[in-house]
Amino acid sequence: MSSPIPSMAFIAGRVLLPFACGYFMSYLFRSVNAVIAPNLQRDLGIGAGDLGTLTAAYFIAFAAFQLPLGILLDRFGPRRVQAMLLLSAALGAVVFAIGSNLGHLITGRALIGLGVAGGLMSAMKAIALWLPKERWALANGVFMTAGGLGALAATLPVELALEHAHWTMLFWGLAGLTVLASLTIFFVVPERPRAASQMPGLGAQLRECGQFLTDRRFWRIAPVSMMGMASGMAIQGLWAGPYLRDVGGLDRTAAAQVLFLLAAALTAGFTLTGIAADRLQQRGIPLSRTMVWGVGSYACVLAVMASGWTPTNPLLWIAFGIISNTTVLAYPILSGQFALEQAGRVNTLLNGVVFGFTFFAQAGMGWLIDLWPRGAGGSYPPEAYQWTFGLALALLLLALGWYLRAPPPPATKA
């Protein structure tokens, strides 16, 4: 006898909400350095290059774990995998809090990146297990709102917390919240029964991963996803704060207010992207076309930022927040072209490529900015950001051109 189909209320409360707690922490950790950057530079005596490398350590550990993550998700399911990983993030937050030099903080940041590596992919695997395919884009978009809320919490709330406590105490608190998120997932999320015959052996899984990496369906969409998400995460997660202070001339409080607005727009953008993609699909417009429109719009916003024109204009940052993550649609587009039991691995491989490049994007932006001499108060000239963001724009346009010119894969389901 087949088990009854669970209600949407059950899925939302027992599946999506617990995983959303973990994704909230993932984005909070990802974004917090944009606000505490001056504190880190002051306490550690580092420049933009070291700051970028420190912050980007999150991404390299995150990316390196994506291949084993996909195998673990497909073999053991998202509940147990995500609950265990979050404990590594909690440990990383503790190391970051007690670290006394740059090396210690890089280690802590890398442990955090490892621990939150399954934040999105575990939820996408759960969504693929619990929901029909035509609901994936909407569910992904709504779920990712939790990430936006995490980014929101990393702005003004963090700035206010720093007025009363040292940033090390902040990370002790984040460690406790991460443990709580882990326990919530482990004890609240139910297991989804799966037929044993659906799961190939470990050797077969590894061989399939190698096949994914030589599949033209993967490499048609990977570059545009890499360039779009990497530049967006690098700027939102770190360089937006220094840009607002050095180019826009804002003080810390005013910069945090703009970052709060950016994070609010990011939160709305996740939901709006999912809703818009879902509605357009119902009208016969494929996800691939929606993604192209979004990437084109994001390129226009990035061009304005690179020009240095109206750097503190709220509309600019609202637009950046809403559309910078449009390439998240690459995940349901790609997973829709493969079998359900392969969804975890193919999406984590894409995620690994994206986040691996994000490490180089975030760290590389810092080293590029460091090519210009620092002025009074440790600020960098506007030209440093204009050239750096301009390079990001050029790479994005090249990747979009590749996606548009490459022949579409056969039997595309997205």
mmCIF file of C-alpha atoms in Angstrom:
data_model
loop_
_atom_site.group_PDB
_atom_site.id
_atom_site.type_symbol
_atom_site.label_atom_id
_atom_site.label_comp_id
_atom_site.label_asym_id
_atom_site.label_seq_id
_atom_site.Cartn_x
_atom_site.Cartn_y
_atom_site.Cartn_z
ATOM 1 C CA MET A 1 0.000 0.000 0.000
ATOM 2 C CA SER A 2 1.390 3.399 -0.975
ATOM 3 C CA SER A 3 1.823 5.999 1.730
ATOM 4 C CA PRO A 4 -0.550 8.986 1.671
ATOM 5 C CA ILE A 5 0.612 12.126 -0.101
ATOM 6 C CA PRO A 6 1.607 14.692 2.554
ATOM 7 C CA SER A 7 -0.120 18.059 2.602
ATOM 8 C CA MET A 8 1.633 21.296 1.671
ATOM 9 C CA ALA A 9 1.256 22.450 5.287
ATOM 10 C CA PHE A 10 3.098 19.319 6.460
ATOM 11 C CA ILE A 11 5.890 19.822 3.913
ATOM 12 C CA ALA A 12 6.236 23.516 4.768
ATOM 13 C CA GLY A 13 6.288 23.003 8.541
ATOM 14 C CA ARG A 14 8.177 19.734 8.874
ATOM 15 C CA VAL A 15 10.519 19.922 5.867
ATOM 16 C CA LEU A 16 11.077 23.400 4.418
ATOM 17 C CA LEU A 17 11.047 25.411 7.662
ATOM 18 C CA PRO A 18 13.698 23.344 9.509
ATOM 19 C CA PHE A 19 16.004 23.395 6.480
ATOM 20 C CA ALA A 20 15.348 27.135 6.201
ATOM 21 C CA CYS A 21 16.874 27.558 9.673
ATOM 22 C CA GLY A 22 20.133 26.075 8.411
ATOM 23 C CA TYR A 23 20.087 28.202 5.259
ATOM 24 C CA PHE A 24 19.441 31.305 7.377
ATOM 25 C CA MET A 25 22.663 30.611 9.268
ATOM 26 C CA SER A 26 24.521 29.912 6.014
ATOM 27 C CA TYR A 27 23.725 33.335 4.606
ATOM 28 C CA LEU A 28 24.317 35.094 7.914
ATOM 29 C CA PHE A 29 27.829 33.620 8.079
ATOM 30 C CA ARG A 30 28.371 34.380 4.385
ATOM 31 C CA SER A 31 27.429 38.065 4.739
ATOM 32 C CA VAL A 32 28.581 39.097 8.198
ATOM 33 C CA ASN A 33 32.112 40.111 7.170
ATOM 34 C CA ALA A 34 30.733 42.987 5.081
ATOM 35 C CA VAL A 35 29.850 44.690 8.377
ATOM 36 C CA ILE A 36 32.697 43.525 10.635
ATOM 37 C CA ALA A 37 35.376 44.142 7.977
ATOM 38 C CA PRO A 38 36.671 47.359 9.645
ATOM 39 C CA ASN A 39 36.930 45.510 12.982
ATOM 40 C CA LEU A 40 38.877 42.669 11.405
ATOM 41 C CA GLN A 41 41.223 45.037 9.577
ATOM 42 C CA ARG A 42 41.808 47.034 12.753
ATOM 43 C CA ASP A 43 42.366 44.057 15.067
ATOM 44 C CA LEU A 44 44.432 41.996 12.610
ATOM 45 C CA GLY A 45 46.195 44.855 10.795
ATOM 46 C CA ILE A 46 45.355 43.521 7.318
ATOM 47 C CA GLY A 47 44.576 45.113 3.937
ATOM 48 C CA ALA A 48 41.952 44.373 1.285
ATOM 49 C CA GLY A 49 43.823 41.376 -0.129
ATOM 50 C CA ASP A 50 44.093 39.518 3.173
ATOM 51 C CA LEU A 51 40.535 40.498 4.080
ATOM 52 C CA GLY A 52 39.293 39.047 0.810
ATOM 53 C CA THR A 53 41.255 35.822 1.295
ATOM 54 C CA LEU A 54 40.021 35.450 4.880
ATOM 55 C CA THR A 55 36.404 35.966 3.926
ATOM 56 C CA ALA A 56 36.658 33.787 0.807
ATOM 57 C CA ALA A 57 38.013 30.813 2.806
ATOM 58 C CA TYR A 58 34.328 30.100 3.428
ATOM 59 C CA PHE A 59 33.810 29.552 -0.298
ATOM 60 C CA ILE A 60 36.800 27.302 -1.009
ATOM 61 C CA ALA A 61 35.847 24.871 1.775
ATOM 62 C CA PHE A 62 32.220 25.107 0.705
ATOM 63 C CA ALA A 63 33.122 24.284 -2.890
ATOM 64 C CA ALA A 64 35.568 21.486 -2.061
ATOM 65 C CA PHE A 65 32.875 19.548 -0.203
ATOM 66 C CA GLN A 66 30.226 19.686 -2.928
ATOM 67 C CA LEU A 67 31.131 16.405 -4.652
ATOM 68 C CA PRO A 68 31.100 14.280 -1.461
ATOM 69 C CA LEU A 69 28.026 16.247 -0.360
ATOM 70 C CA GLY A 70 26.093 15.185 -3.447
ATOM 71 C CA ILE A 71 26.989 11.537 -2.891
ATOM 72 C CA LEU A 72 26.031 11.749 0.787
ATOM 73 C CA LEU A 73 22.715 13.430 -0.001
ATOM 74 C CA ASP A 74 21.786 10.821 -2.581
ATOM 75 C CA ARG A 75 22.828 7.925 -0.314
ATOM 76 C CA PHE A 76 21.736 9.063 3.161
ATOM 77 C CA GLY A 77 19.175 11.791 2.531
ATOM 78 C CA PRO A 78 19.259 15.492 3.402
ATOM 79 C CA ARG A 79 18.107 15.287 7.032
ATOM 80 C CA ARG A 80 21.027 13.408 8.570
ATOM 81 C CA VAL A 81 23.644 14.997 6.323
ATOM 82 C CA GLN A 82 22.624 18.594 6.983
ATOM 83 C CA ALA A 83 22.202 18.113 10.739
ATOM 84 C CA MET A 84 25.735 16.743 11.066
ATOM 85 C CA LEU A 85 27.319 19.355 8.817
ATOM 86 C CA LEU A 86 25.933 22.266 10.812
ATOM 87 C CA LEU A 87 27.925 21.089 13.828
ATOM 88 C CA SER A 88 31.090 21.801 11.826
ATOM 89 C CA ALA A 89 29.849 25.342 11.222
ATOM 90 C CA ALA A 90 29.282 25.778 14.957
ATOM 91 C CA LEU A 91 32.835 24.574 15.624
ATOM 92 C CA GLY A 92 34.142 26.990 12.997
ATOM 93 C CA ALA A 93 32.352 29.888 14.669
ATOM 94 C CA VAL A 94 34.024 28.972 17.967
ATOM 95 C CA VAL A 95 37.472 28.807 16.306
ATOM 96 C CA PHE A 96 36.795 32.172 14.662
ATOM 97 C CA ALA A 97 35.843 33.649 18.045
ATOM 98 C CA ILE A 98 38.917 32.409 19.911
ATOM 99 C CA GLY A 99 41.444 32.818 17.074
ATOM 100 C CA SER A 100 44.312 35.209 17.696
ATOM 101 C CA ASN A 101 45.787 35.634 14.210
ATOM 102 C CA LEU A 102 44.894 35.565 10.525
ATOM 103 C CA GLY A 103 45.642 31.842 10.179
ATOM 104 C CA HIS A 104 43.300 30.928 13.017
ATOM 105 C CA LEU A 105 40.481 32.990 11.548
ATOM 106 C CA ILE A 106 40.986 31.502 8.075
ATOM 107 C CA THR A 107 40.717 28.028 9.641
ATOM 108 C CA GLY A 108 37.528 28.972 11.469
ATOM 109 C CA ARG A 109 36.053 30.554 8.364
ATOM 110 C CA ALA A 110 36.855 27.410 6.336
ATOM 111 C CA LEU A 111 35.172 25.186 8.953
ATOM 112 C CA ILE A 112 32.116 27.422 8.730
ATOM 113 C CA GLY A 113 32.100 27.082 4.955
ATOM 114 C CA LEU A 114 32.326 23.298 5.245
ATOM 115 C CA GLY A 115 29.522 23.213 7.800
ATOM 116 C CA VAL A 116 27.060 25.246 5.754
ATOM 117 C CA ALA A 117 28.010 23.581 2.455
ATOM 118 C CA GLY A 118 24.721 21.691 2.447
ATOM 119 C CA GLY A 119 22.474 24.625 3.321
ATOM 120 C CA LEU A 120 20.916 25.011 -0.115
ATOM 121 C CA MET A 121 21.659 21.637 -1.694
ATOM 122 C CA SER A 122 20.135 19.621 1.148
ATOM 123 C CA ALA A 123 16.952 21.657 0.857
ATOM 124 C CA MET A 124 16.879 21.259 -2.925
ATOM 125 C CA LYS A 125 17.272 17.507 -2.468
ATOM 126 C CA ALA A 126 14.407 17.525 0.048
ATOM 127 C CA ILE A 127 12.273 19.580 -2.332
ATOM 128 C CA ALA A 128 12.995 17.083 -5.128
ATOM 129 C CA LEU A 129 11.980 14.226 -2.815
ATOM 130 C CA TRP A 130 8.789 15.782 -1.454
ATOM 131 C CA LEU A 131 7.382 17.954 -4.265
ATOM 132 C CA PRO A 132 6.450 17.414 -7.931
ATOM 133 C CA LYS A 133 8.904 18.789 -10.502
ATOM 134 C CA GLU A 134 6.629 21.612 -11.652
ATOM 135 C CA ARG A 135 6.753 23.079 -8.117
ATOM 136 C CA TRP A 136 10.541 23.059 -7.753
ATOM 137 C CA ALA A 137 11.263 26.596 -8.993
ATOM 138 C CA LEU A 138 8.594 28.130 -6.747
ATOM 139 C CA ALA A 139 9.650 26.086 -3.700
ATOM 140 C CA ASN A 140 13.336 26.908 -4.278
ATOM 141 C CA GLY A 141 12.577 30.614 -4.561
ATOM 142 C CA VAL A 142 10.409 30.709 -1.449
ATOM 143 C CA PHE A 143 12.919 28.623 0.505
ATOM 144 C CA MET A 144 15.784 30.922 -0.448
ATOM 145 C CA THR A 145 13.948 33.768 1.252
ATOM 146 C CA ALA A 146 15.450 32.326 4.432
ATOM 147 C CA GLY A 147 18.888 33.085 3.003
ATOM 148 C CA GLY A 148 17.847 36.654 2.378
ATOM 149 C CA LEU A 149 16.673 36.921 5.976
ATOM 150 C CA GLY A 150 20.079 35.644 7.082
ATOM 151 C CA ALA A 151 21.764 38.324 4.975
ATOM 152 C CA LEU A 152 19.372 40.851 6.515
ATOM 153 C CA ALA A 153 20.360 39.763 10.013
ATOM 154 C CA ALA A 154 24.018 40.270 9.067
ATOM 155 C CA THR A 155 23.598 44.022 8.486
ATOM 156 C CA LEU A 156 22.020 46.489 10.921
ATOM 157 C CA PRO A 157 21.421 43.878 13.665
ATOM 158 C CA VAL A 158 25.115 42.976 13.594
ATOM 159 C CA GLU A 159 26.131 46.653 13.555
ATOM 160 C CA LEU A 160 23.923 47.277 16.585
ATOM 161 C CA ALA A 161 25.332 44.212 18.351
ATOM 162 C CA LEU A 162 28.865 45.505 17.792
ATOM 163 C CA GLU A 163 27.982 48.645 19.725
ATOM 164 C CA HIS A 164 27.522 46.515 22.851
ATOM 165 C CA ALA A 165 29.828 43.528 22.355
ATOM 166 C CA HIS A 166 33.080 42.569 20.652
ATOM 167 C CA TRP A 167 32.806 40.680 17.369
ATOM 168 C CA THR A 168 34.216 37.585 19.083
ATOM 169 C CA MET A 169 31.166 37.446 21.371
ATOM 170 C CA LEU A 170 28.981 37.731 18.293
ATOM 171 C CA PHE A 171 30.511 34.528 16.926
ATOM 172 C CA TRP A 172 29.934 32.673 20.185
ATOM 173 C CA GLY A 173 26.261 33.512 19.809
ATOM 174 C CA LEU A 174 26.246 32.379 16.182
ATOM 175 C CA ALA A 175 27.763 29.055 17.259
ATOM 176 C CA GLY A 176 24.874 28.474 19.670
ATOM 177 C CA LEU A 177 22.253 29.325 17.048
ATOM 178 C CA THR A 178 23.888 26.923 14.585
ATOM 179 C CA VAL A 179 23.712 24.035 17.058
ATOM 180 C CA LEU A 180 20.027 24.835 17.573
ATOM 181 C CA ALA A 181 19.422 24.726 13.796
ATOM 182 C CA SER A 182 21.166 21.341 13.616
ATOM 183 C CA LEU A 183 18.987 19.878 16.356
ATOM 184 C CA THR A 184 15.832 21.255 14.723
ATOM 185 C CA ILE A 185 16.591 19.524 11.428
ATOM 186 C CA PHE A 186 17.545 16.223 13.052
ATOM 187 C CA PHE A 187 14.506 15.939 15.312
ATOM 188 C CA VAL A 188 11.772 17.643 13.255
ATOM 189 C CA VAL A 189 12.339 16.582 9.630
ATOM 190 C CA PRO A 190 10.930 13.121 8.787
ATOM 191 C CA GLU A 191 12.724 10.625 6.589
ATOM 192 C CA ARG A 192 11.355 10.202 3.068
ATOM 193 C CA PRO A 193 11.124 6.494 2.198
ATOM 194 C CA ARG A 194 13.119 5.626 -0.928
ATOM 195 C CA ALA A 195 13.238 2.416 -2.904
ATOM 196 C CA ALA A 196 16.606 0.700 -2.555
ATOM 197 C CA SER A 197 16.639 -0.107 -6.259
ATOM 198 C CA GLN A 198 16.754 3.599 -7.088
ATOM 199 C CA MET A 199 20.187 4.057 -5.533
ATOM 200 C CA PRO A 200 23.287 2.879 -7.453
ATOM 201 C CA GLY A 201 26.419 1.736 -5.652
ATOM 202 C CA LEU A 202 29.159 4.146 -4.589
ATOM 203 C CA GLY A 203 31.368 3.256 -7.555
ATOM 204 C CA ALA A 204 28.525 3.876 -9.975
ATOM 205 C CA GLN A 205 27.776 7.203 -8.288
ATOM 206 C CA LEU A 206 31.376 8.336 -8.683
ATOM 207 C CA ARG A 207 31.433 7.271 -12.337
ATOM 208 C CA GLU A 208 28.217 9.234 -12.926
ATOM 209 C CA CYS A 209 29.790 12.321 -11.335
ATOM 210 C CA GLY A 210 32.612 12.077 -13.834
ATOM 211 C CA GLN A 211 30.059 11.772 -16.620
ATOM 212 C CA PHE A 212 28.260 14.889 -15.391
ATOM 213 C CA LEU A 213 31.509 16.851 -15.629
ATOM 214 C CA THR A 214 31.890 15.910 -19.288
ATOM 215 C CA ASP A 215 28.221 16.465 -20.151
ATOM 216 C CA ARG A 216 27.556 19.445 -22.411
ATOM 217 C CA ARG A 217 24.287 20.064 -20.576
ATOM 218 C CA PHE A 218 26.377 20.861 -17.499
ATOM 219 C CA TRP A 219 28.951 23.077 -19.203
ATOM 220 C CA ARG A 220 26.402 24.997 -21.221
ATOM 221 C CA ILE A 221 24.890 26.491 -18.067
ATOM 222 C CA ALA A 222 27.786 26.387 -15.578
ATOM 223 C CA PRO A 223 29.719 29.491 -16.794
ATOM 224 C CA VAL A 224 26.780 31.904 -16.610
ATOM 225 C CA SER A 225 25.828 30.527 -13.211
ATOM 226 C CA MET A 226 29.436 30.898 -12.030
ATOM 227 C CA MET A 227 29.832 34.495 -13.178
ATOM 228 C CA GLY A 228 26.409 35.654 -12.059
ATOM 229 C CA MET A 229 26.316 34.120 -8.596
ATOM 230 C CA ALA A 230 30.026 34.573 -7.837
ATOM 231 C CA SER A 231 30.046 38.297 -8.527
ATOM 232 C CA GLY A 232 26.767 38.793 -6.667
ATOM 233 C CA MET A 233 27.898 36.863 -3.575
ATOM 234 C CA ALA A 234 31.367 38.451 -3.560
ATOM 235 C CA ILE A 235 29.908 41.964 -3.609
ATOM 236 C CA GLN A 236 26.939 41.391 -1.318
ATOM 237 C CA GLY A 237 28.918 39.277 1.142
ATOM 238 C CA LEU A 238 31.923 41.607 1.504
ATOM 239 C CA TRP A 239 32.774 44.326 -0.988
ATOM 240 C CA ALA A 240 29.476 46.252 -0.895
ATOM 241 C CA GLY A 241 30.414 47.609 2.535
ATOM 242 C CA PRO A 242 33.886 48.956 1.590
ATOM 243 C CA TYR A 243 32.445 50.246 -1.732
ATOM 244 C CA LEU A 244 29.800 52.271 0.097
ATOM 245 C CA ARG A 245 32.400 53.735 2.448
ATOM 246 C CA ASP A 246 35.188 54.385 -0.090
ATOM 247 C CA VAL A 247 33.168 55.335 -3.191
ATOM 248 C CA GLY A 248 29.942 56.525 -1.595
ATOM 249 C CA GLY A 249 31.586 58.294 1.345
ATOM 250 C CA LEU A 250 29.239 56.752 3.941
ATOM 251 C CA ASP A 251 30.129 56.147 7.562
ATOM 252 C CA ARG A 252 29.670 52.729 9.162
ATOM 253 C CA THR A 253 26.108 53.284 10.330
ATOM 254 C CA ALA A 254 24.941 54.704 7.000
ATOM 255 C CA ALA A 255 26.671 51.881 5.099
ATOM 256 C CA ALA A 256 24.988 49.303 7.338
ATOM 257 C CA GLN A 257 21.633 50.886 6.567
ATOM 258 C CA VAL A 258 22.207 50.513 2.823
ATOM 259 C CA LEU A 259 23.381 46.929 3.352
ATOM 260 C CA PHE A 260 20.174 46.283 5.288
ATOM 261 C CA LEU A 261 18.182 47.618 2.329
ATOM 262 C CA LEU A 262 20.233 45.417 -0.013
ATOM 263 C CA ALA A 263 19.562 42.346 2.116
ATOM 264 C CA ALA A 264 15.837 43.133 2.263
ATOM 265 C CA ALA A 265 15.780 43.377 -1.534
ATOM 266 C CA LEU A 266 17.758 40.128 -1.745
ATOM 267 C CA THR A 267 15.136 38.450 0.433
ATOM 268 C CA ALA A 268 12.323 39.724 -1.746
ATOM 269 C CA GLY A 269 14.266 38.819 -4.877
ATOM 270 C CA PHE A 270 14.486 35.142 -3.944
ATOM 271 C CA THR A 271 10.720 34.912 -3.527
ATOM 272 C CA LEU A 272 9.900 37.071 -6.539
ATOM 273 C CA THR A 273 12.241 35.069 -8.763
ATOM 274 C CA GLY A 274 10.548 31.823 -7.741
ATOM 275 C CA ILE A 275 7.039 33.216 -8.178
ATOM 276 C CA ALA A 276 7.841 34.877 -11.510
ATOM 277 C CA ALA A 277 9.537 31.757 -12.880
ATOM 278 C CA ASP A 278 6.616 29.592 -11.767
ATOM 279 C CA ARG A 279 4.007 31.890 -13.342
ATOM 280 C CA LEU A 280 5.976 32.261 -16.571
ATOM 281 C CA GLN A 281 6.393 28.495 -16.815
ATOM 282 C CA GLN A 282 2.620 28.107 -16.553
ATOM 283 C CA ARG A 283 2.348 30.472 -19.534
ATOM 284 C CA GLY A 284 4.790 28.447 -21.593
ATOM 285 C CA ILE A 285 7.935 30.524 -20.983
ATOM 286 C CA PRO A 286 10.807 28.206 -19.974
ATOM 287 C CA LEU A 287 13.066 28.798 -16.995
ATOM 288 C CA SER A 288 16.037 29.245 -19.326
ATOM 289 C CA ARG A 289 14.496 32.331 -20.939
ATOM 290 C CA THR A 290 13.572 33.818 -17.560
ATOM 291 C CA MET A 291 17.164 33.333 -16.399
ATOM 292 C CA VAL A 292 18.554 35.083 -19.491
ATOM 293 C CA TRP A 293 16.291 38.090 -18.916
ATOM 294 C CA GLY A 294 17.418 38.237 -15.289
ATOM 295 C CA VAL A 295 21.123 37.994 -16.122
ATOM 296 C CA GLY A 296 20.782 40.764 -18.709
ATOM 297 C CA SER A 297 19.119 43.011 -16.118
ATOM 298 C CA TYR A 298 21.797 42.200 -13.566
ATOM 299 C CA ALA A 299 24.515 43.135 -16.087
ATOM 300 C CA CYS A 300 22.930 46.582 -16.435
ATOM 301 C CA VAL A 301 22.978 47.080 -12.651
ATOM 302 C CA LEU A 302 26.594 45.917 -12.428
ATOM 303 C CA ALA A 303 27.518 48.377 -15.181
ATOM 304 C CA VAL A 304 26.059 51.257 -13.160
ATOM 305 C CA MET A 305 28.020 50.130 -10.086
ATOM 306 C CA ALA A 306 31.237 49.849 -12.084
ATOM 307 C CA SER A 307 30.754 53.376 -13.436
ATOM 308 C CA GLY A 308 30.619 54.801 -9.912
ATOM 309 C CA TRP A 309 27.477 56.751 -10.801
ATOM 310 C CA THR A 310 25.126 57.331 -7.805
ATOM 311 C CA PRO A 311 26.890 54.696 -5.662
ATOM 312 C CA THR A 312 24.563 55.222 -2.683
ATOM 313 C CA ASN A 313 21.291 55.433 -4.610
ATOM 314 C CA PRO A 314 18.803 53.133 -2.792
ATOM 315 C CA LEU A 315 17.196 52.109 -6.098
ATOM 316 C CA LEU A 316 20.550 50.796 -7.326
ATOM 317 C CA TRP A 317 20.952 48.536 -4.299
ATOM 318 C CA ILE A 318 17.328 47.417 -4.370
ATOM 319 C CA ALA A 319 17.763 46.401 -8.010
ATOM 320 C CA PHE A 320 21.044 44.632 -7.190
ATOM 321 C CA GLY A 321 19.413 42.665 -4.374
ATOM 322 C CA ILE A 322 16.376 41.606 -6.381
ATOM 323 C CA ILE A 323 18.085 40.375 -9.541
ATOM 324 C CA SER A 324 21.690 39.484 -8.618
ATOM 325 C CA ASN A 325 20.789 35.869 -7.857
ATOM 326 C CA THR A 326 18.642 35.199 -10.924
ATOM 327 C CA THR A 327 21.087 32.517 -12.021
ATOM 328 C CA VAL A 328 19.864 30.374 -9.115
ATOM 329 C CA LEU A 329 17.359 29.183 -11.731
ATOM 330 C CA ALA A 330 20.249 27.218 -13.213
ATOM 331 C CA TYR A 331 19.731 24.580 -10.505
ATOM 332 C CA PRO A 332 16.158 23.533 -11.391
ATOM 333 C CA ILE A 333 17.014 23.946 -15.091
ATOM 334 C CA LEU A 334 19.932 21.521 -14.763
ATOM 335 C CA SER A 335 18.334 19.027 -12.369
ATOM 336 C CA GLY A 336 15.271 18.840 -14.621
ATOM 337 C CA GLN A 337 17.521 17.397 -17.341
ATOM 338 C CA PHE A 338 18.684 14.445 -15.223
ATOM 339 C CA ALA A 339 17.048 11.592 -13.316
ATOM 340 C CA LEU A 340 15.624 12.313 -9.856
ATOM 341 C CA GLU A 341 18.160 10.073 -8.079
ATOM 342 C CA GLN A 342 20.945 12.089 -9.729
ATOM 343 C CA ALA A 343 19.579 15.486 -8.663
ATOM 344 C CA GLY A 344 21.699 15.752 -5.510
ATOM 345 C CA ARG A 345 24.993 15.086 -7.277
ATOM 346 C CA VAL A 346 24.441 17.164 -10.401
ATOM 347 C CA ASN A 347 23.295 20.175 -8.363
ATOM 348 C CA THR A 348 26.136 19.885 -5.849
ATOM 349 C CA LEU A 349 28.641 19.637 -8.702
ATOM 350 C CA LEU A 350 27.243 22.857 -10.135
ATOM 351 C CA ASN A 351 27.292 24.376 -6.667
ATOM 352 C CA GLY A 352 30.916 23.330 -6.230
ATOM 353 C CA VAL A 353 31.917 24.996 -9.483
ATOM 354 C CA VAL A 354 29.976 28.159 -8.566
ATOM 355 C CA PHE A 355 31.363 28.462 -5.045
ATOM 356 C CA GLY A 356 34.865 27.509 -6.081
ATOM 357 C CA PHE A 357 34.850 30.398 -8.515
ATOM 358 C CA THR A 358 33.310 32.624 -5.832
ATOM 359 C CA PHE A 359 36.432 32.059 -3.731
ATOM 360 C CA PHE A 360 38.567 33.436 -6.551
ATOM 361 C CA ALA A 361 36.071 36.235 -7.216
ATOM 362 C CA GLN A 362 35.911 37.461 -3.623
ATOM 363 C CA ALA A 363 39.622 37.044 -2.899
ATOM 364 C CA GLY A 364 40.592 38.307 -6.366
ATOM 365 C CA MET A 365 38.530 41.463 -5.949
ATOM 366 C CA GLY A 366 40.482 42.176 -2.793
ATOM 367 C CA TRP A 367 43.854 41.677 -4.448
ATOM 368 C CA LEU A 368 42.801 43.855 -7.413
ATOM 369 C CA ILE A 369 41.609 46.625 -5.112
ATOM 370 C CA ASP A 370 44.903 46.370 -3.229
ATOM 371 C CA LEU A 371 46.762 47.362 -6.428
ATOM 372 C CA TRP A 372 45.720 50.960 -5.700
ATOM 373 C CA PRO A 373 47.318 52.785 -2.761
ATOM 374 C CA ARG A 374 45.265 53.279 0.396
ATOM 375 C CA GLY A 375 44.381 56.826 1.357
ATOM 376 C CA ALA A 376 43.686 58.478 4.672
ATOM 377 C CA GLY A 377 41.808 56.226 7.074
ATOM 378 C CA GLY A 378 42.626 53.126 5.026
ATOM 379 C CA SER A 379 40.223 53.889 2.174
ATOM 380 C CA TYR A 380 40.802 52.971 -1.479
ATOM 381 C CA PRO A 381 40.154 55.263 -4.486
ATOM 382 C CA PRO A 382 36.937 54.842 -6.523
ATOM 383 C CA GLU A 383 38.980 53.723 -9.535
ATOM 384 C CA ALA A 384 39.950 50.530 -7.698
ATOM 385 C CA TYR A 385 36.304 49.464 -7.426
ATOM 386 C CA GLN A 386 35.405 50.659 -10.919
ATOM 387 C CA TRP A 387 38.055 48.483 -12.563
ATOM 388 C CA THR A 388 37.310 45.527 -10.289
ATOM 389 C CA PHE A 389 33.530 45.591 -10.832
ATOM 390 C CA GLY A 390 34.085 46.325 -14.528
ATOM 391 C CA LEU A 391 36.078 43.098 -14.878
ATOM 392 C CA ALA A 392 33.251 41.186 -13.178
ATOM 393 C CA LEU A 393 30.802 42.697 -15.682
ATOM 394 C CA ALA A 394 32.955 41.706 -18.664
ATOM 395 C CA LEU A 395 33.206 38.087 -17.475
ATOM 396 C CA LEU A 396 29.444 37.957 -16.900
ATOM 397 C CA LEU A 397 28.706 39.149 -20.431
ATOM 398 C CA LEU A 398 31.128 36.605 -21.896
ATOM 399 C CA ALA A 399 29.437 33.798 -19.974
ATOM 400 C CA LEU A 400 25.979 34.947 -21.054
ATOM 401 C CA GLY A 401 27.150 35.012 -24.667
ATOM 402 C CA TRP A 402 28.439 31.436 -24.312
ATOM 403 C CA TYR A 403 25.084 30.257 -22.931
ATOM 404 C CA LEU A 404 23.154 31.915 -25.749
ATOM 405 C CA ARG A 405 25.443 30.644 -28.521
ATOM 406 C CA ALA A 406 25.915 27.068 -27.274
ATOM 407 C CA PRO A 407 23.417 24.635 -28.804
ATOM 408 C CA PRO A 408 20.653 23.649 -26.373
ATOM 409 C CA PRO A 409 20.794 20.074 -25.058
ATOM 410 C CA PRO A 410 18.352 17.538 -26.470
ATOM 411 C CA ALA A 411 15.136 16.724 -24.621
ATOM 412 C CA THR A 412 15.449 19.625 -22.215
ATOM 413 C CA LYS A 413 12.743 19.473 -19.560
ATOM 414 C CA ALA A 414 13.223 22.939 -18.032
#
